[in-house]
mmCIF file of C-alpha atoms in Angstrom:
data_model
loop_
_atom_site.group_PDB
_atom_site.id
_atom_site.type_symbol
_atom_site.label_atom_id
_atom_site.label_comp_id
_atom_site.label_asym_id
_atom_site.label_seq_id
_atom_site.Cartn_x
_atom_site.Cartn_y
_atom_site.Cartn_z
ATOM 1 C CA UNK A 1 66.515 47.409 150.829
ATOM 2 C CA UNK A 2 64.077 48.421 148.461
ATOM 3 C CA UNK A 3 64.110 51.730 149.901
ATOM 4 C CA UNK A 4 67.848 52.494 149.420
ATOM 5 C CA UNK A 5 67.663 51.207 145.814
ATOM 6 C CA UNK A 6 64.757 53.423 144.897
ATOM 7 C CA UNK A 7 66.850 56.746 147.058
ATOM 8 C CA UNK A 8 69.874 55.712 145.047
ATOM 9 C CA UNK A 9 67.911 55.731 141.812
ATOM 10 C CA UNK A 10 66.440 58.936 142.180
ATOM 11 C CA UNK A 11 69.692 60.668 143.237
ATOM 12 C CA UNK A 12 71.266 59.152 139.845
ATOM 13 C CA UNK A 13 68.224 60.483 138.080
ATOM 14 C CA UNK A 14 68.662 63.825 139.633
ATOM 15 C CA UNK A 15 72.260 64.199 139.087
ATOM 16 C CA UNK A 16 72.392 63.384 135.417
ATOM 17 C CA UNK A 17 69.408 65.876 135.133
ATOM 18 C CA UNK A 18 71.278 68.670 136.695
ATOM 19 C CA UNK A 19 74.405 67.246 134.662
ATOM 20 C CA UNK A 20 72.596 67.391 131.509
ATOM 21 C CA UNK A 21 71.389 70.935 132.467
ATOM 22 C CA UNK A 22 74.689 72.171 133.148
ATOM 23 C CA UNK A 23 76.272 70.639 130.050
ATOM 24 C CA UNK A 24 73.123 72.459 128.086
ATOM 25 C CA UNK A 25 73.362 75.870 129.676
ATOM 26 C CA UNK A 26 77.326 75.963 130.292
ATOM 27 C CA UNK A 27 79.040 73.407 128.074
ATOM 28 C CA UNK A 28 80.457 75.815 125.618
ATOM 29 C CA UNK A 29 81.824 77.945 128.119
ATOM 30 C CA UNK A 30 83.433 75.212 129.354
ATOM 31 C CA UNK A 31 84.984 74.462 125.880
ATOM 32 C CA UNK A 32 86.022 77.984 125.662
ATOM 33 C CA UNK A 33 87.588 77.636 129.408
ATOM 34 C CA UNK A 34 89.387 74.494 127.986
ATOM 35 C CA UNK A 35 90.813 76.056 124.498
ATOM 36 C CA UNK A 36 91.630 78.878 126.277
ATOM 37 C CA UNK A 37 93.769 77.284 128.363
ATOM 38 C CA UNK A 38 95.281 75.265 125.314
ATOM 39 C CA UNK A 39 95.910 78.376 123.671
ATOM 40 C CA UNK A 40 97.698 80.582 126.755
ATOM 41 C CA UNK A 41 99.700 77.151 127.406
ATOM 42 C CA UNK A 42 100.712 77.402 123.956
ATOM 43 C CA UNK A 43 101.611 81.406 123.708
ATOM 44 C CA UNK A 44 104.088 80.867 126.766
ATOM 45 C CA UNK A 45 105.949 77.964 125.212
ATOM 46 C CA UNK A 46 106.352 79.955 121.913
ATOM 47 C CA UNK A 47 107.193 83.166 123.675
ATOM 48 C CA UNK A 48 110.110 80.797 125.549
ATOM 49 C CA UNK A 49 111.176 79.594 122.291
ATOM 50 C CA UNK A 50 111.353 83.155 120.945
ATOM 51 C CA UNK A 51 113.253 84.454 124.118
ATOM 52 C CA UNK A 52 115.505 81.317 123.545
ATOM 53 C CA UNK A 53 116.319 82.741 120.031
ATOM 54 C CA UNK A 54 117.080 86.084 120.909
ATOM 55 C CA UNK A 55 119.441 84.690 123.760
ATOM 56 C CA UNK A 56 121.712 83.154 120.908
ATOM 57 C CA UNK A 57 121.799 86.027 118.639
ATOM 58 C CA UNK A 58 122.942 88.099 121.462
ATOM 59 C CA UNK A 59 125.502 85.742 122.350
ATOM 60 C CA UNK A 60 126.349 85.225 118.517
ATOM 61 C CA UNK A 61 126.696 89.169 118.398
ATOM 62 C CA UNK A 62 128.520 89.978 121.362
ATOM 63 C CA UNK A 63 132.224 88.875 119.856
ATOM 64 C CA UNK A 64 131.439 91.367 117.141
ATOM 65 C CA UNK A 65 130.125 94.469 119.252
ATOM 66 C CA UNK A 66 132.241 97.451 119.550
ATOM 67 C CA UNK A 67 132.642 98.965 123.598
ATOM 68 C CA UNK A 68 130.129 101.583 122.736
ATOM 69 C CA UNK A 69 127.385 99.323 121.926
ATOM 70 C CA UNK A 70 124.963 98.798 124.980
ATOM 71 C CA UNK A 71 123.268 95.783 125.918
ATOM 72 C CA UNK A 72 119.948 98.088 125.459
ATOM 73 C CA UNK A 73 120.879 98.895 122.026
ATOM 74 C CA UNK A 74 121.502 95.140 121.162
ATOM 75 C CA UNK A 75 118.063 94.509 122.357
ATOM 76 C CA UNK A 76 116.488 97.458 120.375
ATOM 77 C CA UNK A 77 118.535 95.915 117.236
ATOM 78 C CA UNK A 78 117.176 92.470 117.398
ATOM 79 C CA UNK A 79 113.774 93.724 118.367
ATOM 80 C CA UNK A 80 113.819 96.224 115.003
ATOM 81 C CA UNK A 81 115.521 93.371 112.909
ATOM 82 C CA UNK A 82 112.299 90.898 114.440
ATOM 83 C CA UNK A 83 109.775 93.814 113.228
ATOM 84 C CA UNK A 84 110.969 93.870 109.693
ATOM 85 C CA UNK A 85 108.729 92.629 106.874
ATOM 86 C CA UNK A 86 108.180 92.145 103.274
ATOM 87 C CA UNK A 87 104.772 92.877 102.149
ATOM 88 C CA UNK A 88 103.121 90.587 99.829
ATOM 89 C CA UNK A 89 102.391 91.825 96.609
ATOM 90 C CA UNK A 90 98.970 92.354 94.994
ATOM 91 C CA UNK A 91 96.829 89.399 93.848
ATOM 92 C CA UNK A 92 94.914 91.333 91.632
ATOM 93 C CA UNK A 93 95.251 89.951 88.168
ATOM 94 C CA UNK A 94 95.796 92.906 85.534
ATOM 95 C CA UNK A 95 92.849 92.639 83.463
ATOM 96 C CA UNK A 96 91.002 92.717 86.721
ATOM 97 C CA UNK A 97 92.632 95.874 87.798
ATOM 98 C CA UNK A 98 91.833 97.571 84.659
ATOM 99 C CA UNK A 99 88.423 96.865 85.169
ATOM 100 C CA UNK A 100 88.261 97.698 89.245
ATOM 101 C CA UNK A 101 90.267 100.998 88.547
ATOM 102 C CA UNK A 102 87.803 101.861 86.081
ATOM 103 C CA UNK A 103 84.479 101.150 87.939
ATOM 104 C CA UNK A 104 86.061 102.998 91.022
ATOM 105 C CA UNK A 105 87.142 106.192 89.578
ATOM 106 C CA UNK A 106 83.920 106.342 88.094
ATOM 107 C CA UNK A 107 82.088 105.462 91.293
ATOM 108 C CA UNK A 108 83.758 108.544 92.966
ATOM 109 C CA UNK A 109 82.516 111.039 90.230
ATOM 110 C CA UNK A 110 79.295 109.723 89.928
ATOM 111 C CA UNK A 111 78.948 109.965 93.647
ATOM 112 C CA UNK A 112 80.188 113.670 93.367
ATOM 113 C CA UNK A 113 77.719 114.527 90.630
ATOM 114 C CA UNK A 114 74.675 113.159 92.495
ATOM 115 C CA UNK A 115 75.556 114.905 95.631
ATOM 116 C CA UNK A 116 76.019 118.356 93.566
ATOM 117 C CA UNK A 117 72.870 117.823 91.488
ATOM 118 C CA UNK A 118 70.747 117.341 95.030
ATOM 119 C CA UNK A 119 72.916 120.134 96.626
ATOM 120 C CA UNK A 120 74.086 122.676 94.123
ATOM 121 C CA UNK A 121 75.502 125.025 96.195
ATOM 122 C CA UNK A 122 77.878 122.599 98.284
ATOM 123 C CA UNK A 123 81.317 123.712 98.760
ATOM 124 C CA UNK A 124 84.270 121.238 98.257
ATOM 125 C CA UNK A 125 84.790 120.676 102.022
ATOM 126 C CA UNK A 126 81.439 119.804 102.548
ATOM 127 C CA UNK A 127 81.519 117.473 99.577
ATOM 128 C CA UNK A 128 84.130 115.613 100.771
ATOM 129 C CA UNK A 129 82.774 115.333 104.220
ATOM 130 C CA UNK A 130 79.453 114.072 102.733
ATOM 131 C CA UNK A 131 80.972 111.720 100.713
ATOM 132 C CA UNK A 132 83.075 110.263 103.231
ATOM 133 C CA UNK A 133 79.909 110.150 105.707
ATOM 134 C CA UNK A 134 78.257 108.338 102.898
ATOM 135 C CA UNK A 135 80.981 105.739 101.906
ATOM 136 C CA UNK A 136 81.100 104.924 105.788
ATOM 137 C CA UNK A 137 77.265 104.444 106.227
ATOM 138 C CA UNK A 138 77.213 102.093 103.348
ATOM 139 C CA UNK A 139 79.952 99.799 104.680
ATOM 140 C CA UNK A 140 77.437 99.972 108.148
ATOM 141 C CA UNK A 141 74.313 99.391 105.924
ATOM 142 C CA UNK A 142 76.009 96.475 104.169
ATOM 143 C CA UNK A 143 77.099 94.671 107.442
ATOM 144 C CA UNK A 144 73.618 95.271 108.704
ATOM 145 C CA UNK A 145 72.024 93.885 105.699
ATOM 146 C CA UNK A 146 74.453 90.725 105.500
ATOM 147 C CA UNK A 147 73.798 89.704 109.392
ATOM 148 C CA UNK A 148 69.872 90.237 108.824
ATOM 149 C CA UNK A 149 70.143 88.040 105.790
ATOM 150 C CA UNK A 150 71.951 85.237 107.634
ATOM 151 C CA UNK A 151 69.177 85.574 110.659
ATOM 152 C CA UNK A 152 66.347 85.267 108.404
ATOM 153 C CA UNK A 153 67.621 82.132 106.498
ATOM 154 C CA UNK A 154 68.600 80.533 109.224
ATOM 155 C CA UNK A 155 65.368 80.729 110.792
ATOM 156 C CA UNK A 156 63.361 80.062 107.713
ATOM 157 C CA UNK A 157 65.364 76.806 107.073
ATOM 158 C CA UNK A 158 65.834 76.223 110.871
ATOM 159 C CA UNK A 159 69.729 75.280 110.058
ATOM 160 C CA UNK A 160 70.869 75.823 113.605
ATOM 161 C CA UNK A 161 74.867 75.250 112.360
ATOM 162 C CA UNK A 162 74.057 78.235 109.884
ATOM 163 C CA UNK A 163 72.966 80.337 113.131
ATOM 164 C CA UNK A 164 75.895 79.118 115.221
ATOM 165 C CA UNK A 165 78.399 80.221 112.378
ATOM 166 C CA UNK A 166 76.852 83.578 111.883
ATOM 167 C CA UNK A 167 77.085 83.722 115.807
ATOM 168 C CA UNK A 168 80.961 82.974 115.988
ATOM 169 C CA UNK A 169 81.450 85.937 113.402
ATOM 170 C CA UNK A 170 79.233 88.446 115.308
ATOM 171 C CA UNK A 171 81.994 89.235 117.713
ATOM 172 C CA UNK A 172 84.185 90.512 114.640
ATOM 173 C CA UNK A 173 81.269 92.126 112.793
ATOM 174 C CA UNK A 174 80.410 94.290 115.728
ATOM 175 C CA UNK A 175 83.859 95.458 116.141
ATOM 176 C CA UNK A 176 84.200 96.360 112.743
ATOM 177 C CA UNK A 177 80.831 98.136 113.127
ATOM 178 C CA UNK A 178 81.769 99.902 116.436
ATOM 179 C CA UNK A 179 85.059 101.100 114.192
ATOM 180 C CA UNK A 180 82.743 102.693 111.426
ATOM 181 C CA UNK A 181 80.665 104.533 114.038
ATOM 182 C CA UNK A 182 83.528 106.146 115.555
ATOM 183 C CA UNK A 183 84.502 107.167 112.092
ATOM 184 C CA UNK A 184 81.136 108.994 111.587
ATOM 185 C CA UNK A 185 81.840 110.700 114.639
ATOM 186 C CA UNK A 186 85.375 111.377 113.607
ATOM 187 C CA UNK A 187 84.413 112.838 110.063
ATOM 188 C CA UNK A 188 81.856 115.211 111.540
ATOM 189 C CA UNK A 189 85.129 116.778 113.458
ATOM 190 C CA UNK A 190 88.148 118.334 111.916
ATOM 191 C CA UNK A 191 90.823 116.364 114.066
ATOM 192 C CA UNK A 192 93.470 113.985 112.529
ATOM 193 C CA UNK A 193 92.685 110.273 113.033
ATOM 194 C CA UNK A 194 94.630 107.456 113.121
ATOM 195 C CA UNK A 195 94.824 106.529 109.697
ATOM 196 C CA UNK A 196 96.240 110.225 109.133
ATOM 197 C CA UNK A 197 99.605 108.958 110.242
ATOM 198 C CA UNK A 198 101.172 108.818 106.977
ATOM 199 C CA UNK A 199 100.386 112.395 105.501
ATOM 200 C CA UNK A 200 101.138 113.676 109.320
ATOM 201 C CA UNK A 201 104.914 112.184 109.160
ATOM 202 C CA UNK A 202 105.308 113.343 105.619
ATOM 203 C CA UNK A 203 103.970 116.892 106.579
ATOM 204 C CA UNK A 204 106.756 116.816 109.536
ATOM 205 C CA UNK A 205 109.556 115.640 107.641
ATOM 206 C CA UNK A 206 108.988 118.647 104.745
ATOM 207 C CA UNK A 207 108.408 121.465 107.256
ATOM 208 C CA UNK A 208 111.739 120.130 109.340
ATOM 209 C CA UNK A 209 113.432 120.441 106.438
ATOM 210 C CA UNK A 210 111.513 123.802 105.010
ATOM 211 C CA UNK A 211 113.148 125.144 108.445
ATOM 212 C CA UNK A 212 116.428 124.474 108.211
ATOM 213 C CA UNK A 213 116.713 125.220 104.243
ATOM 214 C CA UNK A 214 114.206 128.155 104.391
ATOM 215 C CA UNK A 215 114.487 129.987 107.535
ATOM 216 C CA UNK A 216 112.264 132.930 106.315
ATOM 217 C CA UNK A 217 109.700 130.325 105.715
ATOM 218 C CA UNK A 218 109.670 130.902 101.934
ATOM 219 C CA UNK A 219 107.887 128.439 99.980
ATOM 220 C CA UNK A 220 109.397 125.218 98.192
ATOM 221 C CA UNK A 221 111.154 125.069 95.111
ATOM 222 C CA UNK A 222 108.256 123.120 93.402
ATOM 223 C CA UNK A 223 105.001 121.475 93.683
ATOM 224 C CA UNK A 224 102.783 119.644 91.803
ATOM 225 C CA UNK A 225 98.928 118.666 92.296
ATOM 226 C CA UNK A 226 97.856 115.073 90.944
ATOM 227 C CA UNK A 227 94.220 113.181 91.934
ATOM 228 C CA UNK A 228 94.050 115.311 95.208
ATOM 229 C CA UNK A 229 98.101 114.469 96.244
ATOM 230 C CA UNK A 230 100.457 117.280 96.410
ATOM 231 C CA UNK A 231 104.042 116.525 95.606
ATOM 232 C CA UNK A 232 106.657 119.005 97.430
ATOM 233 C CA UNK A 233 110.450 118.989 96.546
ATOM 234 C CA UNK A 234 112.973 119.471 99.230
ATOM 235 C CA UNK A 235 116.409 118.702 100.069
ATOM 236 C CA UNK A 236 117.772 116.384 102.420
ATOM 237 C CA UNK A 237 121.317 115.627 102.586
ATOM 238 C CA UNK A 238 121.853 116.496 99.041
ATOM 239 C CA UNK A 239 119.078 114.098 97.742
ATOM 240 C CA UNK A 240 116.076 115.278 95.864
ATOM 241 C CA UNK A 241 113.260 114.397 97.972
ATOM 242 C CA UNK A 242 109.463 114.688 96.490
ATOM 243 C CA UNK A 243 107.231 114.272 99.236
ATOM 244 C CA UNK A 244 103.601 113.333 98.848
ATOM 245 C CA UNK A 245 100.353 113.184 100.607
ATOM 246 C CA UNK A 246 96.572 114.089 100.323
ATOM 247 C CA UNK A 247 95.589 117.625 100.079
ATOM 248 C CA UNK A 248 94.312 118.486 103.419
ATOM 249 C CA UNK A 249 92.902 119.428 105.837
ATOM 250 C CA UNK A 250 89.488 117.940 104.539
ATOM 251 C CA UNK A 251 88.785 114.440 104.364
ATOM 252 C CA UNK A 252 90.636 113.129 101.246
ATOM 253 C CA UNK A 253 93.001 110.042 100.733
ATOM 254 C CA UNK A 254 93.324 110.742 96.817
ATOM 255 C CA UNK A 255 94.470 107.924 94.420
ATOM 256 C CA UNK A 256 98.122 107.748 95.249
ATOM 257 C CA UNK A 257 98.548 105.019 92.025
ATOM 258 C CA UNK A 258 97.532 107.878 89.389
ATOM 259 C CA UNK A 259 99.296 110.497 91.258
ATOM 260 C CA UNK A 260 102.392 108.589 91.086
ATOM 261 C CA UNK A 261 102.062 107.526 87.540
ATOM 262 C CA UNK A 262 101.307 111.400 86.581
ATOM 263 C CA UNK A 263 104.455 112.537 88.802
ATOM 264 C CA UNK A 264 106.640 109.868 87.035
ATOM 265 C CA UNK A 265 105.838 110.503 83.470
ATOM 266 C CA UNK A 266 106.727 114.781 84.313
ATOM 267 C CA UNK A 267 109.728 113.235 85.854
ATOM 268 C CA UNK A 268 110.737 110.921 82.905
ATOM 269 C CA UNK A 269 110.128 114.174 80.398
ATOM 270 C CA UNK A 270 112.549 115.680 82.342
ATOM 271 C CA UNK A 271 115.171 113.124 82.176
ATOM 272 C CA UNK A 272 114.965 112.651 85.878
ATOM 273 C CA UNK A 273 115.435 108.827 87.362
ATOM 274 C CA UNK A 274 113.913 107.585 90.795
ATOM 275 C CA UNK A 275 116.048 106.067 93.349
ATOM 276 C CA UNK A 276 113.656 105.061 95.548
ATOM 277 C CA UNK A 277 110.034 105.076 96.442
ATOM 278 C CA UNK A 278 109.078 105.212 100.425
ATOM 279 C CA UNK A 279 105.546 104.454 101.759
ATOM 280 C CA UNK A 280 104.478 105.371 105.024
ATOM 281 C CA UNK A 281 101.162 104.136 106.112
ATOM 282 C CA UNK A 282 99.318 102.640 109.063
ATOM 283 C CA UNK A 283 98.908 98.931 109.498
ATOM 284 C CA UNK A 284 96.651 96.759 111.123
ATOM 285 C CA UNK A 285 98.268 95.480 114.418
ATOM 286 C CA UNK A 286 97.596 92.371 116.133
ATOM 287 C CA UNK A 287 95.789 92.176 119.582
ATOM 288 C CA UNK A 288 99.134 92.135 121.882
ATOM 289 C CA UNK A 289 101.077 94.374 119.979
ATOM 290 C CA UNK A 290 101.698 97.773 121.401
ATOM 291 C CA UNK A 291 99.728 100.675 119.530
ATOM 292 C CA UNK A 292 102.412 103.248 118.028
ATOM 293 C CA UNK A 293 104.951 100.658 116.713
ATOM 294 C CA UNK A 294 106.917 101.513 114.261
ATOM 295 C CA UNK A 295 108.792 99.055 111.802
ATOM 296 C CA UNK A 296 110.144 99.245 108.493
ATOM 297 C CA UNK A 297 110.212 96.911 105.601
ATOM 298 C CA UNK A 298 109.980 96.328 101.682
ATOM 299 C CA UNK A 299 107.036 96.727 99.763
ATOM 300 C CA UNK A 300 104.184 99.075 99.100
ATOM 301 C CA UNK A 301 102.542 100.088 102.653
ATOM 302 C CA UNK A 302 98.785 101.043 101.313
ATOM 303 C CA UNK A 303 95.326 99.787 102.529
ATOM 304 C CA UNK A 304 96.359 98.167 105.985
ATOM 305 C CA UNK A 305 98.282 95.519 104.600
ATOM 306 C CA UNK A 306 95.815 94.015 102.298
ATOM 307 C CA UNK A 307 96.936 92.591 98.911
ATOM 308 C CA UNK A 308 93.862 93.395 97.101
ATOM 309 C CA UNK A 309 94.387 97.331 97.101
ATOM 310 C CA UNK A 310 93.938 99.012 93.845
ATOM 311 C CA UNK A 311 96.864 101.469 94.272
ATOM 312 C CA UNK A 312 99.175 99.205 95.640
ATOM 313 C CA UNK A 313 98.905 96.937 92.168
ATOM 314 C CA UNK A 314 99.499 100.303 90.268
ATOM 315 C CA UNK A 315 102.112 101.519 92.606
ATOM 316 C CA UNK A 316 103.880 98.019 92.786
ATOM 317 C CA UNK A 317 103.493 97.587 88.548
ATOM 318 C CA UNK A 318 104.955 101.454 88.121
ATOM 319 C CA UNK A 319 108.132 101.001 90.165
ATOM 320 C CA UNK A 320 108.562 97.270 88.445
ATOM 321 C CA UNK A 321 108.148 98.720 84.786
ATOM 322 C CA UNK A 322 110.846 101.420 85.248
ATOM 323 C CA UNK A 323 114.279 100.981 83.693
ATOM 324 C CA UNK A 324 115.995 100.101 86.657
ATOM 325 C CA UNK A 325 112.950 99.123 88.286
ATOM 326 C CA UNK A 326 112.568 100.921 91.446
ATOM 327 C CA UNK A 327 113.197 99.640 94.913
ATOM 328 C CA UNK A 328 110.284 100.016 97.589
ATOM 329 C CA UNK A 329 110.489 100.756 101.280
ATOM 330 C CA UNK A 330 107.867 100.905 103.570
ATOM 331 C CA UNK A 331 107.377 102.484 106.871
ATOM 332 C CA UNK A 332 104.308 101.281 109.156
ATOM 333 C CA UNK A 333 102.616 102.481 112.089
ATOM 334 C CA UNK A 334 100.799 99.623 113.674
ATOM 335 C CA UNK A 335 97.011 100.371 114.931
ATOM 336 C CA UNK A 336 93.730 98.842 115.690
ATOM 337 C CA UNK A 337 91.075 99.142 113.554
ATOM 338 C CA UNK A 338 89.100 101.307 115.772
ATOM 339 C CA UNK A 339 92.282 103.418 116.489
ATOM 340 C CA UNK A 340 92.539 104.075 112.580
ATOM 341 C CA UNK A 341 89.528 105.687 112.641
ATOM 342 C CA UNK A 342 89.144 107.669 115.729
ATOM 343 C CA UNK A 343 90.882 110.956 116.683
ATOM 344 C CA UNK A 344 94.450 110.122 116.765
ATOM 345 C CA UNK A 345 95.678 108.952 120.197
ATOM 346 C CA UNK A 346 98.650 110.398 122.069
ATOM 347 C CA UNK A 347 100.350 107.027 121.251
ATOM 348 C CA UNK A 348 99.899 107.002 117.530
ATOM 349 C CA UNK A 349 100.858 110.681 117.414
ATOM 350 C CA UNK A 350 104.171 109.553 119.905
ATOM 351 C CA UNK A 351 105.262 107.564 116.540
ATOM 352 C CA UNK A 352 105.638 110.450 114.246
ATOM 353 C CA UNK A 353 108.979 111.471 115.351
ATOM 354 C CA UNK A 354 110.003 108.131 115.209
ATOM 355 C CA UNK A 355 109.212 107.722 111.428
ATOM 356 C CA UNK A 356 110.433 110.661 110.561
ATOM 357 C CA UNK A 357 114.070 109.381 112.056
ATOM 358 C CA UNK A 358 113.563 106.156 110.451
ATOM 359 C CA UNK A 359 112.501 107.828 107.361
ATOM 360 C CA UNK A 360 115.732 109.908 107.241
ATOM 361 C CA UNK A 361 117.773 106.460 108.053
ATOM 362 C CA UNK A 362 116.498 104.564 105.189
ATOM 363 C CA UNK A 363 117.280 107.920 102.827
ATOM 364 C CA UNK A 364 120.915 108.153 104.068
ATOM 365 C CA UNK A 365 121.548 104.101 103.939
ATOM 366 C CA UNK A 366 119.731 103.119 100.989
ATOM 367 C CA UNK A 367 120.461 106.454 98.461
ATOM 368 C CA UNK A 368 123.795 108.421 97.402
ATOM 369 C CA UNK A 369 123.850 112.431 97.312
ATOM 370 C CA UNK A 370 121.696 113.718 94.107
ATOM 371 C CA UNK A 371 119.588 110.995 93.867
ATOM 372 C CA UNK A 372 115.824 111.558 93.268
ATOM 373 C CA UNK A 373 113.331 109.946 96.038
ATOM 374 C CA UNK A 374 109.493 109.593 96.089
ATOM 375 C CA UNK A 375 108.264 109.722 99.658
ATOM 376 C CA UNK A 376 104.418 109.039 99.915
ATOM 377 C CA UNK A 377 102.272 109.755 103.008
ATOM 378 C CA UNK A 378 99.304 107.285 102.590
ATOM 379 C CA UNK A 379 96.042 107.703 104.519
ATOM 380 C CA UNK A 380 93.450 110.440 105.406
ATOM 381 C CA UNK A 381 94.333 113.689 105.610
ATOM 382 C CA UNK A 382 91.697 115.043 107.389
ATOM 383 C CA UNK A 383 92.614 117.790 109.894
ATOM 384 C CA UNK A 384 96.350 117.927 108.354
ATOM 385 C CA UNK A 385 96.877 121.321 106.435
ATOM 386 C CA UNK A 386 99.748 122.026 104.170
ATOM 387 C CA UNK A 387 101.439 124.425 106.840
ATOM 388 C CA UNK A 388 99.735 125.239 109.916
#
């Protein structure tokens, strides 16, 4: 009897020791697995409820549809309406904006001064390339310093919760860092990157209308250059379209806010009112969304959707101060942070014709003949030449 009880005790001790070791080494994996199951169940439920709403919309549309409208066209219409968005306005306070604008403008000037002082014979193309490489490497250096700081502080204070918090954020940190590394390789080349989608779409829109209006390939009626942004004026459906984008093929993003302000001052001096401002930019997609998806909305598409962008605040303020205020339309192409800084993929490139079609549709539906429209292609102009 004693031997049996002793065997049972040994078994229980061994069992609990093994269980404790399993919990210690695999406890977090089990918790992660359980959390993943809960999230997957929630995603499935949400998808079912969304599809239920779509079916109700289809039933409500059905009595009013014409015979020429197919089921596929109804599905596309509903999907476009679901993707319609309103971009949040900038949250920068006016007095903070003035300080940030002053400092960031001064920072760029000083960067160029320091590089030219060290390399007096540098040309403009190399200057923009080295500036882009420096800005990207600064971000990598900052990430490295912050992670190293958290590691040293956690080890010094023996605060394992602090270390666990840093470890929980390390995946996103490394994803961002890898995107910056891809950007370094992209800036060494001459190919357009994902963030070039705005300038590329505007270029295609301009060239398409130059071909139709100027079959001999003559230059445009007018062009203006402000703050590394070139504006070209063309006619589309009897509308005056003033199309702006950074000057390529160097790695430039320009200053869209300052450029727009200078352009409007010029147009106001000529008594020309603007009926609409359209911005086109890359937009950070969510995981699960398809790359290259094009959507339209209201607001200023700039800064990947962030509402702390200086140019975003400036464009919104300029449009609001005009009398009457200028409506703001936006077209975005959804991309991941990695796709935005690497050479343009086929999915992103395939979005250009969709953007141009949507741009033409917005112009036709939201403006009248003889209206003046400003179109801004936001992004990096690397690899995007003026004509070729």
